[in-house]
Coordinates of C-alpha atoms and ligand atoms in Angstrom, one line a residue:
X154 CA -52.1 -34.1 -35.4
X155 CA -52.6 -33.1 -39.0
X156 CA -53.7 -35.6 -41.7
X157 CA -51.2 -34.3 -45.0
X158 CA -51.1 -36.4 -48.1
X159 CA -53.3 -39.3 -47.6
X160 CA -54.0 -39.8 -51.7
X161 CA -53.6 -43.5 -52.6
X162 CA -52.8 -44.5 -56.4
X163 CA -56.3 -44.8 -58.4
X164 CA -57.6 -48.3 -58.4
X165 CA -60.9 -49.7 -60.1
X166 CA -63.5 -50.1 -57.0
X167 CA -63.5 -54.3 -55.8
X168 CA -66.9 -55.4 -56.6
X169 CA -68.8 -58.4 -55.6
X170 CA -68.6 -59.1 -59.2
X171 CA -65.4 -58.4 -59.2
X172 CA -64.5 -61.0 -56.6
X173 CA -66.2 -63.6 -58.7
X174 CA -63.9 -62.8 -61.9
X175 CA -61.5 -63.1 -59.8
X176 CA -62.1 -66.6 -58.8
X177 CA -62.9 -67.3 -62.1
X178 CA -59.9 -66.2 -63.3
X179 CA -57.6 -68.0 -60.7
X180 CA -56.5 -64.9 -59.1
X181 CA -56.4 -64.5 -55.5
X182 CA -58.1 -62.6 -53.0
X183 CA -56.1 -60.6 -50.8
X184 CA -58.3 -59.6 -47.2
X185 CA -57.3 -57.9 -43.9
X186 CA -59.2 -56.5 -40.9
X187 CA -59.0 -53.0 -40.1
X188 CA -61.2 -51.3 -37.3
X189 CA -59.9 -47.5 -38.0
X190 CA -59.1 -44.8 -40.5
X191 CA -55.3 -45.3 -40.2
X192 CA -55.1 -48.7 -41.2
X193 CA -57.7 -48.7 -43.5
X194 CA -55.9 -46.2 -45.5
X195 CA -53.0 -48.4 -45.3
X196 CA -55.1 -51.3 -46.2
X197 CA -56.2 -49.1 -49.8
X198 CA -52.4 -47.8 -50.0
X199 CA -51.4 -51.3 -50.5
X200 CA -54.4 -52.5 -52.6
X201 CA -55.9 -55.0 -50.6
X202 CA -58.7 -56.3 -52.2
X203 CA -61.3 -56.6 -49.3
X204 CA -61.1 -54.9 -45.9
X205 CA -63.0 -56.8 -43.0
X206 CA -64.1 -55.1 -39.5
X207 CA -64.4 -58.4 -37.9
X208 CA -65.6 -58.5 -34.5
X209 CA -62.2 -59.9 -33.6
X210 CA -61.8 -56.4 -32.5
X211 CA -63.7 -57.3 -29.3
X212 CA -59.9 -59.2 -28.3
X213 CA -57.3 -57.3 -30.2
X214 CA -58.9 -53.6 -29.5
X215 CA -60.7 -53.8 -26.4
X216 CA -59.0 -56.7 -24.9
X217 CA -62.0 -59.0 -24.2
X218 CA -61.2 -63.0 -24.4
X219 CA -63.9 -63.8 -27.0
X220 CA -65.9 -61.8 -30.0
X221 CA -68.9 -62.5 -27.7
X222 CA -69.4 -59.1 -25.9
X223 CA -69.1 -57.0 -29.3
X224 CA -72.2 -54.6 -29.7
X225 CA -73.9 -53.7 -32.9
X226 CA -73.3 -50.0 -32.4
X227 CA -69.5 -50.8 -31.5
X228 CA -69.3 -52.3 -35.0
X229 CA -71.4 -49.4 -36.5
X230 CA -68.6 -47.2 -35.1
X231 CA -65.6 -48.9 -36.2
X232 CA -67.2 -49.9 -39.6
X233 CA -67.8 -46.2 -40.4
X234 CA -64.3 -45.0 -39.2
X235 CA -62.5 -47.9 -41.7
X236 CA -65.1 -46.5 -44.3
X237 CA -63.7 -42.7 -43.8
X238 CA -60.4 -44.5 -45.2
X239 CA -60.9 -46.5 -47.7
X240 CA -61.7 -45.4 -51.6
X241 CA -60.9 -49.3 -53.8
X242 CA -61.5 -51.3 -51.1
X243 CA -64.2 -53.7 -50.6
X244 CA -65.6 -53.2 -47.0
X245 CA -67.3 -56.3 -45.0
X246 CA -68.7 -55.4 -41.7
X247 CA -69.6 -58.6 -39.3
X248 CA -72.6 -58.9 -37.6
X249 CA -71.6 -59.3 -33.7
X250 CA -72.9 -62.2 -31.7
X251 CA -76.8 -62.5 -31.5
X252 CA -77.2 -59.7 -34.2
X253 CA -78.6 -62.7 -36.2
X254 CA -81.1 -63.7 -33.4
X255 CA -83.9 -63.7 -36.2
X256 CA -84.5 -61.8 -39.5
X257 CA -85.7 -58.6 -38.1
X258 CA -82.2 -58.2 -35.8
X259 CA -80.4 -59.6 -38.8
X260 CA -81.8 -57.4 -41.5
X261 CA -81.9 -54.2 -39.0
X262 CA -77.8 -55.1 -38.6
X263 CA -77.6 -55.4 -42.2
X264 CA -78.9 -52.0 -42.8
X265 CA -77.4 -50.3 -40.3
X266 CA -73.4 -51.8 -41.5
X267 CA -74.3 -50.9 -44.7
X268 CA -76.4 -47.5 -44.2
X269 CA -74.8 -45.8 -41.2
X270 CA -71.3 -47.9 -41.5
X271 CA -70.4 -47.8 -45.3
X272 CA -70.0 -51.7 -45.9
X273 CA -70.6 -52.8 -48.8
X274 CA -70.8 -56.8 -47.8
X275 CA -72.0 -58.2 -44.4
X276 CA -70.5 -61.1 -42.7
X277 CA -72.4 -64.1 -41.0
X278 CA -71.5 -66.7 -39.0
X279 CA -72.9 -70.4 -39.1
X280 CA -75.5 -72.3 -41.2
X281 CA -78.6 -72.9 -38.9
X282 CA -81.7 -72.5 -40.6
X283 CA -82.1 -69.1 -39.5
X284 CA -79.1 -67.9 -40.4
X285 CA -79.7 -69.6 -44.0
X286 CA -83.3 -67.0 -43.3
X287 CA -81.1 -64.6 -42.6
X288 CA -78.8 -64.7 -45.3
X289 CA -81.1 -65.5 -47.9
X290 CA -83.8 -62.5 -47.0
X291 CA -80.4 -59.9 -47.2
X292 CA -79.4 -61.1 -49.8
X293 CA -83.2 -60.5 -51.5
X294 CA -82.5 -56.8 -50.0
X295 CA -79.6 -56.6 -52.1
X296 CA -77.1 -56.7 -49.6
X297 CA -74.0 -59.0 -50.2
X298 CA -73.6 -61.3 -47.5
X299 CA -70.1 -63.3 -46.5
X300 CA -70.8 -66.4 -44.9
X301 CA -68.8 -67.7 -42.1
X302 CA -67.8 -71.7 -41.8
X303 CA -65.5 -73.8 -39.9
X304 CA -64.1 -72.8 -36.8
X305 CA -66.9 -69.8 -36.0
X306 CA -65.4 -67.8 -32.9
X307 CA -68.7 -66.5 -31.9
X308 CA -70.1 -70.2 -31.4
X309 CA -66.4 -70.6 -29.0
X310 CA -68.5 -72.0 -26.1
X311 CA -70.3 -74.8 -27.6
X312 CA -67.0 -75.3 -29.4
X313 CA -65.2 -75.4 -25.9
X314 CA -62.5 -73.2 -27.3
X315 CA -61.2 -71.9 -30.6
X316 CA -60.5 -75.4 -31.7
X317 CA -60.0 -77.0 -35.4
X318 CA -63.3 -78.0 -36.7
X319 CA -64.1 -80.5 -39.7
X320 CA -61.4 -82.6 -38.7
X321 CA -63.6 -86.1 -38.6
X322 CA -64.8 -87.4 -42.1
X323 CA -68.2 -86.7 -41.0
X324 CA -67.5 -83.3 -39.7
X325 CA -65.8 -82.5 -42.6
X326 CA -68.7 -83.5 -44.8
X327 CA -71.0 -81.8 -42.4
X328 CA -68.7 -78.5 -42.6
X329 CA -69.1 -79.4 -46.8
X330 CA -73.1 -79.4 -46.6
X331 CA -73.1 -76.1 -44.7
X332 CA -71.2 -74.4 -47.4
X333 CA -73.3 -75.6 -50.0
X334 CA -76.5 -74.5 -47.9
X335 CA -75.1 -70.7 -47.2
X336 CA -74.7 -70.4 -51.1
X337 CA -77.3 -71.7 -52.1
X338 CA -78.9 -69.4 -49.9
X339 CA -77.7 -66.3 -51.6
X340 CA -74.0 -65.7 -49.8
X341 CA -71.5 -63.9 -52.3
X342 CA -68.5 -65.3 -50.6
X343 CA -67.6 -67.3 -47.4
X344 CA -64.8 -67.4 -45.2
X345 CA -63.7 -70.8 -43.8
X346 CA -61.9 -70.4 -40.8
X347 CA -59.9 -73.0 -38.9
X348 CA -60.1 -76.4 -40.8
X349 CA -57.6 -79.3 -42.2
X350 CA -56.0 -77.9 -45.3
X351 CA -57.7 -81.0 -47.1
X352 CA -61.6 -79.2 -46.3
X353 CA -60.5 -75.9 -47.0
X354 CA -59.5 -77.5 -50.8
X355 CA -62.7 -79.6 -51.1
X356 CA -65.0 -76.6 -50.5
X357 CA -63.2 -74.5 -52.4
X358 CA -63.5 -76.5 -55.7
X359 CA -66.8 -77.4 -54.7
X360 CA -68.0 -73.6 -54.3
X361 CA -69.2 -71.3 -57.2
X362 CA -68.4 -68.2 -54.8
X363 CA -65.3 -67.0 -53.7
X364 CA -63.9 -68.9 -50.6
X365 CA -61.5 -66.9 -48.5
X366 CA -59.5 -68.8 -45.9
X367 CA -57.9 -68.0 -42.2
X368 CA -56.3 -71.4 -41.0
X369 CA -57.5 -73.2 -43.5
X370 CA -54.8 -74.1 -45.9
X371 CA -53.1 -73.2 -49.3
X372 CA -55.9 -74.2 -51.8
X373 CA -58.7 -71.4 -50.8
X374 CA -59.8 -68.4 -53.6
X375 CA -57.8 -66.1 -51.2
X376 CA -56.7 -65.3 -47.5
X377 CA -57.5 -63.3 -44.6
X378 CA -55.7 -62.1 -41.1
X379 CA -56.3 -60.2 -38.3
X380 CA -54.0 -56.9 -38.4
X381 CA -52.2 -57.2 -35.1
X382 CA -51.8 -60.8 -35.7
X383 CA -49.7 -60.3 -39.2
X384 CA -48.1 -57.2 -37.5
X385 CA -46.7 -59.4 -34.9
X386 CA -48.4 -56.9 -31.9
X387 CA -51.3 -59.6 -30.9
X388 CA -50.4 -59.7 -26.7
X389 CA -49.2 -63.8 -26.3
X390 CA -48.6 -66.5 -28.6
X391 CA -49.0 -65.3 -33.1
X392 CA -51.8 -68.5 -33.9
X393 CA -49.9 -70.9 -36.2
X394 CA -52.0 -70.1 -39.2
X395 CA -50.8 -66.2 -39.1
X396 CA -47.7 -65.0 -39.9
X397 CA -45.7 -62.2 -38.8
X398 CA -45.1 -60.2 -42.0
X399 CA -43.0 -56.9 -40.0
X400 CA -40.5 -59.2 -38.6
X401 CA -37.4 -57.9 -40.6
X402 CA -39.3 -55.2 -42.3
X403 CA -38.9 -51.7 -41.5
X404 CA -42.6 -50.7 -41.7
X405 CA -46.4 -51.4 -41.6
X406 CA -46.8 -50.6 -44.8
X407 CA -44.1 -52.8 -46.3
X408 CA -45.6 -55.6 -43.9
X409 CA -49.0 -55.2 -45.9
X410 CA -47.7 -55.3 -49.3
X411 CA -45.5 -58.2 -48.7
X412 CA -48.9 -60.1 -46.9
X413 CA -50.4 -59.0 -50.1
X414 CA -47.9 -60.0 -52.5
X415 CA -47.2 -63.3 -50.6
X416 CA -51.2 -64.1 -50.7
X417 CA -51.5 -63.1 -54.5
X418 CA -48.3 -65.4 -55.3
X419 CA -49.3 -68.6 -53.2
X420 CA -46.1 -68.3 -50.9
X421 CA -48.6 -67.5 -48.0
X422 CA -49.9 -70.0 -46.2
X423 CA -46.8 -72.5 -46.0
X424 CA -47.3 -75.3 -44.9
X425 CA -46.3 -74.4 -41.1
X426 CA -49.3 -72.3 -41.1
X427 CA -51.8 -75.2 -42.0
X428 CA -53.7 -77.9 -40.1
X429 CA -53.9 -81.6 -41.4
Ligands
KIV663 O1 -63.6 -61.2 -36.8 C1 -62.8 -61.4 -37.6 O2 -61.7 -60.8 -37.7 C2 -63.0 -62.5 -38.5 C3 -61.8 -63.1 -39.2 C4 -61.0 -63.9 -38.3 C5 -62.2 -63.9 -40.4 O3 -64.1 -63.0 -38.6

């Protein structure tokens, strides 16, 4: 196969400063995974503003039940092929599970998503003291660091499944705390995943940093999906937050431009999509 014409119209690069204006300014952050060249060129096509490799690529790509098995090099790999198609993009890499074992794993993950991958923000999940380590001594590296909060798919055991977190007063002020800790620790941005609409809007207005939610209501700085889940390919049940944005669309790329504008103008998430 022969790659013809893959120029994108010229965009300013998204910065981590950039995402903060954007906050600032009320303007919403529009973020997708991608795990290859082909949709990550897609993904900078439509202009979305952030493109994540999330380890979710453990199910959708290689058909695992969890994030859990994901290897570092795996998301080296995939991190550098999204890289290859991206130009505007923001890129956020995660660090698989146990990556953040301690500092030395978490900064040697660090460097290798941002040297050998291309990423140009790590993602972290959780806010036990030596992830707050972690994500304080990256961020005195100079590496941005997304934060992870709320329902944190690789913690899916303790959790007993991927269930709704913060839904208790207490665990909703608990789920509060830890966003507070991660940026005071240094984190650029976090991603709450899988909380009542109500928490997603508390932490939101209570955060300086860009909060980007996934199942967690209407109120957030800006949203994220996995691909195959707003493509409508994900094998079984689409999860009630996501939305299939192909149905009745003749195209991948009109699906991404119509997730993008539907983020950017507050039409996505309805309130089917949230949890109370
Ligand atoms: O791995 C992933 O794709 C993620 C998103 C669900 C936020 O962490």
């Amino acid at each position: 196969m022969y790659v013809q014409n893959t120029s994108v119209p010229e965009r300013k690069p998204v910065t981590v400063p950039g995402l903060s204006a954007m906050k600032a300014q009320g303007r919403r952050i529009v973020m997708l995974t991608a795990y290859d060249a082909s949709f990550a060129w897609h993904l900078e096509s439509a202009g979305i503003d952030v493109a994540l490799v999330g380890d979710s690529l453990g199910m959708v790509v290689q058909g695992h039940r969890s994030t859990l098995p994901v290897t570092l090099d795996q998301m080296v790999y995939h991190t550098a092929a999204v890289a290859r198609g991206l130009a505007a993009t923001l890129l956020v890499a995660d660090l698989p599970f146990m990556a953040d074992r301690d500092l030395a794993h978490a900064l040697d993950a660090g460097a290798r998503l941002v040297g050998e991958g291309g990423a140009g923000m790590v993602k972290i999940e959780g806010a036990a003291p030596h992830i707050l380590e972690s994500i304080a001594a990256l961020a005195a590296r100079a590496i941005p660091v997304c934060a992870h909060l709320g329902l944190t798919p690789q913690s899916v055991l303790k959790f007993g499944g991927f269930r709704i977190q913060g839904k208790e007063q207490a665990a909703a002020d608990r789920v509060l705390s830890e966003a507070l800790a991660v940026q005071a620790a240094g984190a650029d941005l976090l991603v709450m995943e899988g909380v009542p609409a109500e928490l997603g809007r508390r932490v939101t207005a209570a955060l300086s940093i860009p909060v980007i939610g996934i199942g967690a209501g209407p109120h957030c700085d800006g949203q994220v999906l996995v691909i195959h889940d707003m493509l409508g390919i994900t094998p079984g049940k689409r999860p009630k937050f996501s939305k299939d944005f192909l149905a009745g669309r003749d195209s991948v790329a009109a699906a991404i431009s119509a997730y993008a504008e539907d983020v950017r103008s507050g039409a996505f998430p309805a309130p089917e999509h949230c949890f109370n």
